[in-house]
Each structure stands twice: as structure tokens, then as C-alpha cells.
Amino acid sequence: MDRQLDLALYLDQQKLSLTEFSDEILLNILRFVPSCDLLLNVRRVNKKFGALCVDKSLISSVTLHKEYQGSDEKVTRLLREIAHDIQLLKLSGCYWLSSPTIDLVTKCKNIVKLDLSGCRLTSLRLSKMLSVSQSLRSLAIDIHQGFDASQLSSECKATLSKVTELRQTLLTPSYGVVPCCTSLERLLLYFEIADRTREGEMVSGQLMVGQSNIPHYQNLKVFYARLSPGHVNQEVGRFYLSVLSIRTPEDLRAFLLSAPASFVDAGCSTKNFLDRMAKSFTLEALQLPRSWLNGCSSLLHNIQFRDPLVYLNFSRCSLSGCQLTRQVLHRSRNVSSLASLNLHGCGHCLLLLSPDCSPATGRKAEEEVDLEVAETLVDCCPQLRHLNLSAAHHHSPHGNTAAADTTNTTDTNNTGHLCLLLARLKRLRSLSLPVCCLGDKPASPHSAPRGLGKKVRLGTPNYPAKARDTEPQLSPSAFRAMLDSVPFLEELELIGSSFSSNMPRNEPAIRNAQPPCERAHSVREEEVAAIERLQHLRALTLAQLPGLRTGSGLVGIGVKCQQLQTLSLANLGLLGKVAYSPALCEMLKHCRQLKDLRLEQPYFSANGQFFQALGHCEALERLCVVSRHGTFQHDAVVSFMTKCPNVVMCHMFTGETLVACRTLQQTLVQSFQPQRPALNAVIFPLLHEGLADVIRDVPMIHLDEITLFKSRVAEEPLHLWW
């Protein structure tokens, strides 16, 4: 969309017509036009475009991912016209397409790559599709309840035996089609199985074990498994993993296992596999559950890394700075090529530990950053493009140090701040930091009387009024210097180290939230305003910034960051009073490219003023409001939906009554779904006991990307799937 607008502006300034360009240039331009528009609209402009739009370089690859305006009628016409020419078809997330439309995939007999994740598929429908797709090599599907592999025809199984790439989302305990795929080189597994049925019955994760059910891993090069919370997901996941100790791949290059909780294998299969991994594999990407790394301290020391080393994820692990530097950074000669590093929740990794404070002793460590470890990380990984340091307290020992020069900072005494060290990473494209990383020490010990770890209730002030008056204003020079050094940063997350969402993705919701870190209070409007320097910023997350008052820095971001497409704000300022609401409304008036907005604030009022400002976001497609004690205005929501025709997702979880929520949801569905087939409207009380069942009906593409909160920087390697 951005390139199309730039092109239109250029043509208007130069008084040029598109037809004056050569065919080669036009083909490159047409690559950015959505597939439905290309074949059904642009093709009919004139004869020249009619010929170009059916060029094989364009129609061999059809992507309908997030093309929410692609109705059944449009997709049906598209597939009927060019089905025989399609080699790559991506329908991922097209949850609104009907079964007859999906059945037309059977006409794509020359297809090589097929992505149907998010589409409703039965065993018989899948069998019919794959029976005629003998050239298929890459497949992505969802496994729903009732899937029966015995219904797959012999022709279908013959096609599956040639598939080398498989992405499988499990919504029910099943091996899916993995046992039929005997040539797999890349296997991606997403476990999204609920612990209970809709009737409240417990779900068993037991799978039938037999020769025909054992997955084939001998040719694997990439293994990725992401487990959502729940004991059934872990139980089924262990069945998939148990085969690795029996039929271990010989050329495994990437092993990535993401488990939100402790993932323990009671048997010896895990130990056997880890021993084999340390002895035989040379990896370019690695992620292990925290229980595996914490229970085997020598594992990292023995693993060999491939060149180039692409991705490392130690999320939530008790990894010390000594382990990071000695077992990973200093030992591996290939770490200089590392592109993505996730240290989310690694509370000890960058900390300065005294001799009697370590993860082993259990004593609490000082929360100041060990600048030597941080500097080693920066120096050893100059190619880092994605870095996640959130969910941990990283306090710079000299938080208010000025940033006179960031180009020559070889001496840690000249930096004194973690942000100044990160400023050396010139290639950074996405970064996630804890809010307290930017802050300074409290003015005095009396500014933070908390008691013995006392929890606070949401919606109440998190610090005494006197402390607010006496806290010093922090110079944002270190943070500003870092932003000046990484001008091409596209994604930034500033998340409070104690933040817990009311709708988390990977952890159970915590009703009694921990108070923000003391250093987070000194992060004020100046730091937020500095973000406007990032002209290429596309995604911004700000969560748990108690020092924000008016939110004036948000306005500059809306004005200057014109590429911003995703915005997530949560628990800013005082939780009981949304003082930044006027600034947010002013910001939204300038966000012309904004597509996704997530707003979480306990007492937020989604009133007419808010929705009137939101109406200026012409490109907005998805909206999620989470407000525990918040309200909404029925007429304002309807008026907003009328004004913004691209909005296809409206999720609001507030403190309104069930009757009010159901009335609004019914109005939205009846009024707008006929013109917007992809519309997904969910209006429901946040504290209602039936919320879990409502969440289960939300399409996975929305649930994973916006509705449920999580840190997304370096969550998984780039290009994990096409």
C-alpha cells in the first residue's frame, strides 16, 4: 500500500501515465497489487494491462492472506480463471471462505505450495484436493476435531509422501498427516488444543502408538513446535517429540521448541535426544524449553553452531551472564552472524551478580546491568537485527549518563547505560526493552514504600502522591542517542517488567498485578516523544508506563511516524484515570496507515470522542479494546464501523453488562457482515465466566496477532514459513 501511494504521487508530479512504462517495470509494479484486484479489476483497464495481468510471473503465485475484502464470489472467479497456472496458493487466515470455495482448490492441479491454515478442512475434502495435486511439496493445514487419517485415499497419501514442508496446527489430539509425510525436511507444529470440550469434559491427550502412527523425522532439517498453555498440548507434544530419540534426524539444522510453562519429559527420551543433539548436530537456530536448559547446564557448551548462525531463543531461561558469554558468545566463532536473539524474561542474563547471588543460591541479585556482559554481547553480534530483552529488570548503573558520542564507546565507563551499548547495533530492525531499562534510580528510598512485596489492585495508584512530586526529571539522552543510531528500526516494544495483561497469550491471567518497577516511574513524556525520530517505525507497543501523565509524546509519534501500521497501548499512566485520552485521540487523527490497534486500560471509556478520532484511521482493519471496568457507547461504535469500511475485526472486552454486549455484537453482525464477509465481531464482558468459550471461537489469525497480548520481537526466526 505504501509503495502504491508513493508511485501514485510520483506519477502525478511527473504528469506520467502508467502505460508509458516498459512491460518489465509494469510487471514489477503489478506484483504489489492484491491478487483479486489484479485479475478482476486491473486486467480490464485496457488490452496492455489485460495481457500483463495474466503473465505467468504474476498468476503463478496467488496470495490471499489478509485480503479481507476477498469474498467467496471474488475468490471463486479468481480460481476458475487461473487455477491451472497457480503454483503457489496462500489462503492462510481466510476463515470466512465457504466450503464450496475451498473445494475449488482441486482445480489447481499444478500447485507446488499450498497454505490452507485457518480454513475449515475435513479429512475427505483434504483427500480430494491432494489426490489431484501430484506436484505438491509444501502444505499448511489445520487439524480439527473429527479428522480421520484413514479416510485419506491412496492417491492423497502418495502426494503426502512427496511433501517436504509441512505446517500443521493441531486443534485436537492427533498426528494429523505427519505419518504419511515420509520425506519431510521442514516440520512446523502449532499446538492449540483446549483442555476441555465445550460441554466441560476433560480432553485426553493420549494418541494411538503404532508403526503407522509414528512420524517420520529421518530427513528433517527444521523442527519447530509451539505449545499453547494447557496440559493436553504438553501431553500431545511429548508424543511427537518421543520419536526424536528413536529416529533422530541426521542433518537437523534448526530445533525450536516453544513451551510457555515447564515442559518436563518423565522418560529418558529427552535426555537421549539432547545427548544426540550435543554430539551430532550443527545448528543454525535453537530454542529449548527453560526446564531443559536449566536442568542441563553443560548443554550449551557442547552444542555446535552452524555458519551462519541465524536465531537463538533463551526465553524465560535462568541463563547467567557467564553462561551466555562463555558457552555461547566466546565459544562459537559463528555467533557474529547472529541475526535474532531472544532473551525475554532472562532475569539473570545481563545482571551484575555478587559472589553469593546467583540462580543456584536462590538469593536475589542486584538488578543493575553487567556492562561487560552487555558489551560482549554487542561486540560479538554486530549483525543483530532482532533483539528481545523484555520481561526482566535491566537497570543501568548510571541511568542518567549523557550520550555525547555513541560512535566510539569501547570503554564501558564512557557509556554507563545499556541504551548506549545497544546504539552500536546499527542493523537493528526490531527491539523489545523493559521500561525500567530507560529509567533512573528513585530519588530516595522513601519514594517507594511498598511493604513486604505487597501486591496492588488494578485501578489504584501505584505510588504515593508525595513521591510523584519529588521524583527527578530524567534526561532521555541515552534513549534518544540509541534511537538516533538505529533510524531504520521498524518495531519497538517498551513493556513494563512487571506487566501482566488481562488477556495474555502464554501465561494465565493475573488479577492481582505486581506494581511497576520503581525506575519505570521516571520514564516520562520525553522518552515517549523521542520515538517520533523513528521515521520507518511500523509497529509500536507501550505497556505499563506509570510515569506518563498527559501522553503528549503520543501526538508526535502519530505526526512523524507515518509508516505506523500496528499500535498496542496498555496500562499507561495512572490506572484509575485515563489522562492520556485527549492525546491519544489527537494522535489517531494522523495515523493514516494504521491497520491494527490494541488498547488495554482498566477504566477506558470507548466514547464518541474516541471513535470519532479513530474514524480518521482510513486503513484500520482490526480493533481490540480490553478494559476491565471500561464502557462503550453503542451508537459511537456503529457510527465508527459505518465510517471505516475496511474494519473486519472488532473485539471489545469491557465492564459492560452481558445484555449490552450481546446487543452491540448482534447489531454489528447484522448491519455489516453482508458487505464484509470476513467481519469478526466479539463484544463480551471481560470478567464473565464464559469468556474462555468465546475466545475459542475467535479465528487464530486474530487471536494470535492482536487479541491476546504477548511480546512478538524475535518470537520466531524470519522466513520460518513462506
XYZ file of C-alpha atoms in Angstrom:
722
model
C 0.000 0.000 0.000
C 2.823 2.434 0.885
C 4.606 1.788 -2.419
C 1.382 2.234 -4.363
C 0.803 5.626 -2.744
C 4.381 6.720 -3.419
C 4.058 5.639 -7.033
C 0.757 7.478 -7.492
C 2.283 10.651 -6.048
C 5.313 10.377 -8.342
C 3.184 9.862 -11.442
C 1.029 12.825 -10.551
C 4.066 15.076 -10.078
C 5.721 13.959 -13.318
C 2.480 14.034 -15.329
C 3.109 10.462 -16.467
C 0.776 7.625 -17.364
C 1.392 4.034 -16.307
C 1.134 2.900 -19.906
C 4.305 4.835 -20.735
C 6.431 2.428 -18.676
C 8.016 -0.681 -20.138
C 6.437 -4.081 -19.601
C 9.248 -5.081 -17.242
C 8.654 -2.083 -14.978
C 4.896 -2.579 -15.054
C 5.221 -6.230 -14.072
C 7.272 -5.235 -11.044
C 4.650 -2.661 -10.098
C 1.771 -5.104 -10.529
C 3.397 -7.524 -8.083
C 2.177 -5.280 -5.265
C -1.456 -5.280 -6.403
C -3.716 -7.725 -4.484
C -4.479 -10.827 -6.499
C -8.241 -10.299 -6.665
C -7.878 -6.698 -7.823
C -5.250 -7.699 -10.356
C -7.338 -10.345 -12.107
C -10.819 -8.917 -11.654
C -10.245 -5.158 -11.992
C -6.840 -4.042 -13.299
C -6.962 -6.665 -16.028
C -9.983 -4.967 -17.594
C -8.452 -1.466 -17.842
C -7.098 -1.925 -21.381
C -5.502 -4.515 -23.655
C -1.984 -3.880 -22.393
C -2.921 -4.470 -18.768
C -5.115 -7.362 -19.821
C -2.061 -9.140 -21.217
C 0.284 -8.212 -18.378
C -2.079 -9.258 -15.578
C -2.115 -12.852 -16.830
C 1.652 -13.043 -17.154
C 2.890 -16.282 -15.605
C 5.249 -14.404 -13.292
C 2.167 -12.880 -11.630
C -0.503 -15.557 -11.701
C 1.764 -18.462 -10.736
C 1.793 -17.101 -7.184
C -1.532 -16.080 -5.595
C -1.609 -14.734 -2.046
C -4.947 -14.007 -0.393
C -3.537 -13.814 3.117
C -5.221 -10.894 4.945
C -7.123 -9.833 1.820
C -10.245 -9.409 3.910
C -12.245 -7.954 1.017
C -11.872 -11.194 -0.940
C -15.406 -12.546 -0.856
C -16.446 -16.038 -1.897
C -17.600 -14.639 -5.234
C -14.268 -12.938 -5.991
C -12.124 -15.889 -4.928
C -14.318 -18.286 -6.884
C -13.930 -16.224 -10.067
C -10.199 -15.941 -9.474
C -9.633 -19.670 -9.031
C -11.788 -20.614 -12.007
C -9.872 -18.298 -14.341
C -6.266 -19.133 -13.461
C -6.422 -22.393 -11.487
C -4.233 -24.320 -13.949
C -1.451 -21.688 -13.756
C -1.230 -21.443 -9.960
C 1.847 -22.982 -8.402
C 1.743 -21.184 -5.042
C -1.583 -20.537 -3.321
C -1.755 -18.913 0.095
C -5.201 -18.856 1.709
C -3.920 -18.724 5.289
C -6.275 -16.934 7.644
C -9.162 -16.909 5.133
C -11.568 -18.217 7.771
C -14.615 -16.673 6.074
C -14.392 -18.617 2.811
C -17.112 -21.227 2.394
C -16.558 -24.926 1.751
C -17.559 -24.763 -1.962
C -14.923 -22.057 -2.492
C -12.231 -24.115 -0.765
C -13.243 -27.091 -2.897
C -12.144 -25.175 -5.997
C -8.538 -25.720 -4.908
C -8.909 -29.132 -6.539
C -8.690 -27.340 -9.903
C -5.119 -26.222 -9.085
C -3.550 -29.442 -10.310
C -0.071 -27.954 -10.820
C 0.200 -26.472 -7.366
C 3.540 -26.838 -5.558
C 2.906 -24.835 -2.367
C -0.481 -24.714 -0.647
C -1.307 -22.871 2.589
C -4.797 -23.523 3.964
C -4.102 -22.774 7.636
C -7.128 -21.135 9.198
C -9.523 -22.716 6.675
C -12.011 -25.350 7.729
C -10.981 -28.725 6.281
C -12.380 -32.222 6.688
C -10.483 -35.424 6.029
C -12.493 -36.137 2.878
C -12.083 -32.617 1.468
C -8.328 -32.738 2.035
C -8.132 -36.161 0.434
C -9.951 -34.923 -2.653
C -7.633 -31.913 -3.001
C -4.364 -33.751 -2.608
C -5.359 -36.688 -4.788
C -5.032 -34.471 -7.886
C -2.040 -32.392 -6.681
C 0.840 -34.664 -7.550
C 3.347 -31.782 -7.711
C 2.664 -30.600 -4.151
C 5.778 -30.170 -1.999
C 4.666 -27.710 0.705
C 1.450 -27.876 2.755
C -0.073 -25.946 5.682
C -3.353 -27.127 7.254
C -5.345 -27.173 10.495
C -6.344 -30.446 12.144
C -9.842 -30.112 13.613
C -11.884 -32.449 15.742
C -13.100 -35.416 13.726
C -10.065 -35.627 11.481
C -9.551 -39.245 10.424
C -6.394 -40.175 8.536
C -7.969 -43.479 7.486
C -10.268 -41.524 5.150
C -7.306 -40.325 3.083
C -7.150 -42.035 -0.289
C -4.091 -43.851 -1.587
C -3.567 -41.066 -4.151
C -3.644 -38.498 -1.348
C -1.106 -40.467 0.692
C 1.110 -40.740 -2.380
C 1.086 -36.945 -2.679
C 1.814 -36.532 1.039
C 4.770 -38.891 0.762
C 6.455 -36.332 -1.524
C 5.745 -33.304 0.692
C 8.958 -31.838 2.125
C 7.446 -28.914 4.088
C 4.513 -29.268 6.473
C 2.911 -26.752 8.795
C 0.246 -28.305 10.986
C -1.951 -26.561 13.568
C -3.461 -29.056 15.984
C -6.846 -28.124 17.430
C -7.489 -31.694 18.580
C -5.207 -34.531 19.756
C -3.992 -36.137 16.537
C -0.927 -36.992 14.494
C -2.674 -35.375 11.544
C -0.942 -36.167 8.257
C 2.594 -36.364 9.676
C 2.762 -40.191 9.484
C 2.008 -40.004 5.753
C 4.789 -37.489 5.056
C 7.841 -39.710 4.691
C 10.060 -37.078 3.027
C 9.714 -34.196 5.477
C 12.585 -31.730 5.664
C 10.734 -28.899 7.427
C 8.072 -29.553 10.073
C 6.195 -26.811 11.924
C 3.730 -27.793 14.662
C 1.355 -25.432 16.467
C -0.448 -26.995 19.441
C -3.717 -25.151 20.132
C -5.690 -27.910 21.865
C -8.157 -26.921 24.593
C -8.069 -28.846 27.869
C -11.863 -29.117 27.984
C -14.648 -29.564 25.463
C -17.458 -27.042 25.160
C -19.532 -29.356 27.353
C -16.914 -29.142 30.109
C -15.431 -32.615 29.690
C -11.697 -33.126 30.097
C -9.781 -33.815 26.886
C -7.311 -36.684 26.815
C -4.023 -36.186 25.035
C -3.439 -39.898 24.568
C -2.536 -40.875 20.999
C -2.542 -44.322 19.470
C 1.014 -45.547 19.142
C 1.753 -47.875 16.303
C 4.033 -48.264 13.339
C 1.614 -46.391 11.078
C 1.311 -43.513 13.541
C 4.987 -42.859 14.173
C 6.089 -39.619 12.448
C 8.961 -39.719 10.002
C 11.801 -37.441 11.072
C 14.854 -39.012 9.475
C 15.162 -36.324 6.752
C 14.278 -33.342 8.927
C 16.364 -30.185 8.711
C 13.980 -27.846 10.562
C 11.788 -28.822 13.521
C 9.571 -26.173 15.134
C 6.897 -26.748 17.788
C 4.940 -24.046 19.607
C 2.788 -25.140 22.524
C -0.027 -23.009 23.894
C -0.790 -23.229 27.638
C -2.549 -26.384 28.776
C -1.623 -29.887 29.900
C -3.090 -31.542 26.782
C -0.770 -29.592 24.496
C 2.202 -30.767 26.530
C 0.958 -34.344 26.589
C 0.467 -34.474 22.816
C 3.726 -32.613 22.260
C 5.626 -35.311 24.144
C 4.293 -37.963 21.758
C 5.654 -36.057 18.774
C 8.996 -35.481 20.458
C 9.429 -39.025 21.739
C 10.152 -40.177 18.198
C 13.213 -37.939 18.011
C 15.127 -40.186 20.405
C 14.240 -43.224 18.258
C 14.608 -41.848 14.748
C 16.903 -38.877 15.191
C 17.452 -36.792 12.049
C 20.963 -36.862 10.678
C 21.086 -33.307 9.314
C 18.964 -31.278 11.725
C 19.854 -27.597 11.327
C 17.156 -25.886 13.383
C 15.460 -27.184 16.520
C 12.894 -24.817 18.040
C 10.600 -25.851 20.872
C 8.488 -23.112 22.486
C 6.662 -24.083 25.676
C 5.134 -21.390 27.934
C 5.456 -23.408 31.146
C 7.792 -26.064 32.493
C 7.986 -28.797 29.872
C 9.295 -31.958 31.508
C 9.560 -35.401 29.955
C 9.215 -38.095 32.601
C 11.006 -40.652 30.450
C 14.526 -40.811 29.130
C 13.690 -39.788 25.549
C 14.525 -36.135 26.172
C 17.912 -36.949 27.665
C 18.745 -39.264 24.767
C 17.785 -36.647 22.221
C 19.757 -33.876 23.965
C 22.820 -36.093 24.114
C 22.491 -36.766 20.394
C 21.976 -33.073 19.721
C 25.176 -32.140 21.541
C 27.212 -34.796 19.726
C 25.852 -34.854 16.187
C 24.062 -31.648 15.231
C 25.407 -28.376 13.900
C 22.594 -25.879 14.374
C 21.786 -22.522 12.834
C 18.718 -21.921 15.021
C 17.973 -23.110 18.561
C 15.215 -22.722 21.135
C 14.709 -25.032 24.100
C 12.206 -25.043 26.975
C 13.550 -23.396 30.108
C 13.330 -26.646 32.076
C 15.660 -28.338 29.564
C 18.294 -25.631 29.694
C 18.005 -25.066 33.422
C 18.359 -28.772 34.083
C 21.380 -29.297 31.845
C 23.916 -26.523 32.372
C 26.533 -28.122 30.108
C 24.215 -28.472 27.110
C 25.058 -25.112 25.572
C 28.748 -25.749 25.992
C 28.555 -28.908 23.881
C 26.222 -27.777 21.085
C 27.909 -26.849 17.820
C 26.558 -23.916 15.812
C 26.468 -23.628 12.042
C 27.699 -20.693 9.981
C 25.719 -18.546 9.524
C 24.071 -18.713 12.952
C 20.599 -17.252 12.459
C 18.491 -17.484 15.613
C 18.836 -18.120 19.349
C 15.974 -18.075 21.845
C 16.550 -18.453 25.596
C 13.182 -17.013 26.630
C 12.397 -17.414 30.370
C 15.567 -19.435 30.994
C 17.750 -18.991 34.073
C 20.707 -18.196 31.889
C 23.539 -16.359 33.644
C 25.842 -13.835 32.047
C 28.725 -16.268 32.475
C 26.861 -18.964 30.547
C 25.906 -16.535 27.801
C 29.426 -15.233 27.272
C 31.481 -18.382 27.830
C 29.201 -21.088 26.437
C 27.694 -19.152 23.540
C 29.380 -15.885 22.602
C 33.060 -16.622 23.213
C 32.995 -20.297 22.298
C 31.223 -20.034 18.951
C 33.103 -18.451 16.054
C 29.867 -18.183 14.084
C 27.950 -16.006 16.553
C 28.999 -12.846 14.690
C 26.404 -13.684 12.034
C 23.573 -13.998 14.582
C 20.517 -12.147 13.275
C 17.924 -12.724 16.003
C 18.313 -13.140 19.777
C 15.506 -13.578 22.303
C 16.371 -13.087 25.985
C 12.770 -12.392 27.020
C 12.390 -12.997 30.748
C 16.050 -13.914 31.292
C 16.289 -12.110 34.612
C 19.913 -13.072 35.374
C 21.459 -12.932 31.931
C 22.682 -9.333 31.880
C 22.764 -8.705 35.632
C 25.774 -7.942 37.769
C 25.893 -10.794 40.301
C 27.793 -10.688 43.545
C 29.559 -13.936 44.556
C 26.744 -15.015 46.900
C 23.917 -14.046 44.492
C 23.286 -16.450 41.656
C 20.439 -18.510 40.255
C 21.866 -21.542 42.067
C 21.830 -19.981 45.550
C 18.354 -18.559 45.132
C 19.355 -15.208 46.590
C 18.058 -12.122 44.846
C 20.612 -10.495 42.590
C 21.306 -6.847 42.187
C 19.276 -5.601 39.244
C 21.991 -3.462 37.683
C 23.204 -4.453 34.250
C 26.634 -6.016 33.973
C 28.007 -3.713 31.297
C 30.830 -6.113 30.468
C 28.356 -8.858 29.550
C 26.211 -6.391 27.605
C 29.238 -5.038 25.779
C 30.420 -8.547 24.938
C 27.002 -9.301 23.502
C 27.038 -6.173 21.338
C 30.605 -6.693 20.138
C 30.160 -10.384 19.341
C 26.846 -9.937 17.496
C 27.226 -6.846 15.289
C 24.731 -8.232 12.729
C 21.804 -8.419 15.176
C 18.563 -7.311 13.560
C 16.068 -8.502 16.175
C 16.668 -8.347 19.946
C 14.277 -9.027 22.826
C 15.317 -8.059 26.379
C 11.833 -7.559 27.871
C 10.208 -9.117 30.976
C 13.320 -8.589 33.107
C 14.746 -5.774 35.214
C 17.706 -4.276 33.369
C 18.912 -1.228 35.318
C 21.867 0.750 34.040
C 24.267 1.671 36.865
C 24.459 5.257 35.578
C 20.984 5.714 34.165
C 21.292 9.486 33.689
C 24.561 9.458 31.784
C 24.657 11.829 28.850
C 25.260 10.439 25.409
C 27.884 12.697 23.981
C 29.238 10.241 21.457
C 27.937 6.800 20.545
C 30.358 6.091 17.741
C 33.376 5.412 19.951
C 32.255 3.579 23.064
C 34.821 0.879 23.544
C 35.182 1.731 27.230
C 32.179 0.902 29.384
C 32.987 3.883 31.578
C 32.138 6.106 28.620
C 28.722 4.519 28.141
C 27.256 3.755 31.559
C 23.887 2.951 30.045
C 22.527 -0.127 28.312
C 20.861 2.010 25.630
C 24.234 3.463 24.633
C 25.638 -0.019 24.157
C 22.635 -1.042 22.062
C 23.219 2.052 19.940
C 26.147 0.212 18.356
C 23.787 -2.308 16.748
C 23.251 -0.276 13.595
C 21.350 -3.059 11.807
C 18.553 -3.381 14.367
C 15.087 -3.630 12.853
C 13.072 -4.746 15.894
C 13.770 -4.230 19.597
C 11.948 -5.070 22.821
C 13.074 -3.470 26.091
C 11.749 -3.300 29.660
C 10.544 0.178 30.582
C 12.826 0.312 33.622
C 15.801 -0.033 31.261
C 15.265 3.612 30.310
C 14.720 4.908 33.830
C 16.940 6.265 36.578
C 17.221 5.333 40.237
C 14.440 6.618 42.525
C 15.181 9.955 44.172
C 15.330 8.416 47.638
C 14.450 5.196 49.418
C 11.370 6.944 50.792
C 9.861 7.304 47.342
C 8.894 3.678 47.201
C 7.326 2.361 50.418
C 5.897 -0.953 49.241
C 5.880 -3.187 52.271
C 6.930 -6.819 52.099
C 6.215 -7.487 48.438
C 2.633 -6.355 48.784
C 0.530 -6.676 45.649
C -1.685 -3.886 44.431
C -5.104 -3.954 42.878
C -5.637 -2.856 39.303
C -7.170 0.565 39.079
C -5.428 2.063 42.117
C -2.452 4.450 42.179
C 0.823 2.562 42.239
C 2.876 5.044 44.241
C 2.352 7.783 46.842
C 1.481 11.291 45.740
C 4.494 12.801 47.519
C 6.840 10.595 45.570
C 5.392 11.904 42.314
C 6.223 15.449 43.303
C 9.791 14.718 44.373
C 10.949 12.398 41.587
C 13.561 13.996 39.320
C 13.044 14.558 35.623
C 15.213 12.069 33.726
C 17.226 13.258 30.803
C 16.303 10.988 27.891
C 19.699 11.442 26.247
C 20.717 7.754 26.357
C 17.448 6.521 24.862
C 17.436 9.332 22.304
C 21.014 8.529 21.300
C 20.057 4.903 20.731
C 17.103 5.894 18.549
C 19.337 8.214 16.533
C 21.750 5.329 15.921
C 19.069 2.902 14.694
C 16.978 5.127 12.388
C 15.672 2.148 10.392
C 14.062 0.459 13.404
C 10.674 -0.887 12.302
C 9.349 -2.457 15.503
C 9.742 -1.195 19.069
C 8.348 -2.635 22.291
C 8.640 -0.906 25.675
C 6.990 -3.256 28.171
C 6.999 -2.938 31.952
C 8.993 -5.719 33.565
C 6.037 -6.441 35.899
C 3.310 -6.037 33.309
C 0.651 -8.724 33.135
C -2.129 -8.443 30.612
C -5.720 -9.319 31.447
C -5.673 -11.344 28.227
C -2.197 -12.871 27.915
C -1.127 -15.286 25.187
C 1.307 -17.510 27.017
C 0.613 -17.050 30.735
C -2.552 -17.358 32.846
C -4.262 -14.033 33.556
C -3.148 -12.471 36.844
C -5.844 -10.480 38.583
C -3.566 -9.104 41.343
C -0.864 -7.356 39.345
C 2.575 -6.610 40.707
C 3.415 -2.909 40.981
C 5.611 -1.388 38.282
C 9.353 -1.261 38.804
C 10.442 1.922 40.606
C 12.679 3.004 37.765
C 9.738 2.861 35.379
C 8.189 5.858 37.174
C 10.939 8.134 35.875
C 10.131 7.321 32.243
C 8.013 10.287 31.233
C 6.664 12.104 28.217
C 10.171 12.972 26.946
C 11.097 9.340 26.335
C 7.843 8.605 24.529
C 8.219 11.761 22.457
C 11.699 10.636 21.358
C 10.126 7.706 19.483
C 8.943 10.110 16.798
C 12.520 10.049 15.451
C 11.857 6.586 14.001
C 10.523 7.538 10.587
C 10.349 3.888 9.442
C 8.507 2.593 12.517
C 5.757 0.120 11.605
C 4.849 -1.486 14.946
C 4.863 0.091 18.424
C 3.986 -1.430 21.803
C 3.909 0.623 25.019
C 2.833 -1.264 28.136
C 2.938 -0.277 31.820
C 4.416 3.212 31.777
C 3.241 4.635 35.132
C 5.179 7.884 34.645
C 3.028 9.027 31.731
C 0.651 11.849 32.595
C -0.860 13.598 29.599
C 0.584 11.320 26.916
C 1.675 14.355 24.913
C 4.506 12.338 23.337
C 1.972 10.181 21.504
C 0.912 13.069 19.284
C 4.387 13.467 17.791
C 4.527 9.753 17.033
C 1.272 9.983 15.096
C 2.512 13.007 13.138
C 6.068 11.852 12.369
C 5.777 8.043 12.149
C 3.657 7.869 9.024
C 4.554 4.220 8.357
C 2.974 3.058 11.631
C 0.642 0.116 10.986
C 0.384 -1.636 14.369
C -0.143 0.126 17.706
C -0.581 -1.537 21.097
C -1.034 0.545 24.262
C -1.585 -0.940 27.708
C -1.752 0.438 31.266
C -0.310 3.890 30.621
C -0.178 6.396 33.491
C -2.496 6.073 36.460
C -4.689 3.030 36.021
C -7.741 4.610 37.626
C -7.733 7.662 35.370
C -7.105 7.725 31.627
C -5.475 11.161 31.476
C -3.842 10.496 28.105
C -7.145 10.038 26.275
C -7.133 13.514 24.599
C -3.556 12.985 23.378
C -4.451 9.533 22.032
C -7.394 10.967 20.111
C -5.152 13.643 18.624
C -2.577 11.001 17.694
C -5.120 8.825 15.913
C -6.112 11.689 13.626
C -2.681 11.433 11.990
C -2.351 7.614 11.756
C -3.409 7.227 8.145
C -1.643 3.878 7.646
C -2.691 2.276 10.958
C -4.167 -1.196 10.417
C -4.155 -2.785 13.884
C -4.957 -1.069 17.197
C -4.948 -2.812 20.561
C -5.824 -0.788 23.643
C -5.802 -2.192 27.177
C -6.636 0.126 30.074
C -8.727 -0.768 33.161
C -11.027 2.281 33.122
C -11.012 3.277 29.467
C -14.200 4.780 28.090
C -14.728 3.970 24.415
C -16.891 7.042 23.873
C -17.888 9.120 20.894
C -14.755 11.263 21.055
C -12.512 8.181 20.826
C -14.372 6.613 17.907
C -14.607 9.931 16.088
C -10.810 10.220 16.230
C -10.425 6.584 15.256
C -12.520 7.287 12.189
C -9.534 9.183 10.731
C -7.582 5.901 10.520
C -8.715 5.131 6.993
C -6.673 1.926 6.675
C -7.763 0.425 10.022
C -8.712 -3.247 9.771
C -8.579 -4.619 13.313
C -9.533 -3.099 16.678
C -9.246 -4.691 20.119
C -10.208 -2.905 23.341
C -9.582 -4.605 26.698
C -10.903 -2.600 29.649
C -11.736 -4.370 32.870
C -14.004 -1.622 34.174
C -14.440 0.253 30.910
C -17.533 1.225 28.989
C -18.559 1.836 25.394
C -21.205 3.876 23.576
C -23.356 1.734 21.308
C -24.132 4.417 18.727
C -20.493 5.575 18.588
C -19.302 2.073 17.708
C -21.909 1.674 14.964
C -21.081 5.092 13.525
C -17.376 4.244 13.510
C -17.958 0.941 11.714
C -20.022 2.767 9.097
C -17.280 5.324 8.508
C -14.431 2.777 8.291
C -15.377 0.152 5.675
C -12.069 -1.747 5.988
C -12.618 -2.770 9.625
C -13.162 -6.535 9.716
C -12.332 -7.250 13.355
C -13.905 -5.500 16.331
C -13.143 -7.047 19.705
C -14.243 -5.283 22.882
C -13.882 -6.853 26.325
C -15.135 -4.352 28.894
C -17.095 -3.987 32.114
C -20.430 -3.560 30.362
C -23.321 -5.941 31.021
C -23.792 -9.116 29.009
C -27.053 -7.764 27.565
C -25.390 -4.564 26.325
C -22.530 -6.546 24.799
C -24.783 -9.009 23.006
C -26.967 -6.212 21.668
C -23.980 -4.382 20.159
C -22.463 -7.558 18.722
C -25.742 -8.552 17.098
C -26.124 -5.066 15.617
C -22.634 -5.150 14.108
C -23.083 -8.606 12.608
C -26.484 -7.873 11.109
C -25.526 -4.444 9.778
C -22.066 -5.047 8.353
C -21.377 -8.730 7.746
C -23.307 -8.907 4.430
C -20.858 -6.365 2.936
C -17.849 -7.629 4.927
C -17.791 -11.427 4.839
C -14.602 -11.501 6.934
C -16.165 -9.488 9.780
C -15.416 -10.940 13.200
C -17.205 -9.005 15.952
C -16.794 -10.134 19.564
C -18.264 -7.914 22.288
C -18.177 -9.561 25.722
C -17.694 -8.722 29.428
C -14.055 -9.235 30.391
C -14.812 -10.787 33.779
C -17.608 -13.099 32.596
C -17.124 -16.798 33.308
C -17.943 -17.676 29.691
C -15.061 -15.667 28.231
C -12.910 -18.763 27.623
C -15.558 -20.316 25.357
C -15.912 -17.053 23.432
C -12.163 -16.858 22.887
C -12.163 -20.373 21.381
C -14.344 -19.146 18.519
C -12.017 -16.303 17.535
C -10.079 -17.050 14.309
C -6.491 -17.949 15.115
C -5.072 -15.196 12.919
C -6.737 -12.551 15.128
C -6.255 -14.369 18.407
C -2.533 -14.827 17.943
C -1.695 -11.486 16.373
C -3.737 -8.955 18.311
C -6.406 -10.159 20.769
C -4.079 -11.914 23.220
C -1.088 -9.902 24.389
C 2.493 -11.090 24.036
C 5.925 -9.817 23.132
C 6.487 -10.519 19.441
C 10.048 -9.354 18.802
C 12.312 -12.294 17.909
C 9.445 -14.650 18.738
C 10.499 -16.968 15.939
C 13.054 -16.901 13.113
C 12.352 -14.916 9.982
C 11.229 -16.853 6.930
C 10.289 -19.843 9.072
C 7.439 -20.322 6.601
C 6.982 -18.819 3.147
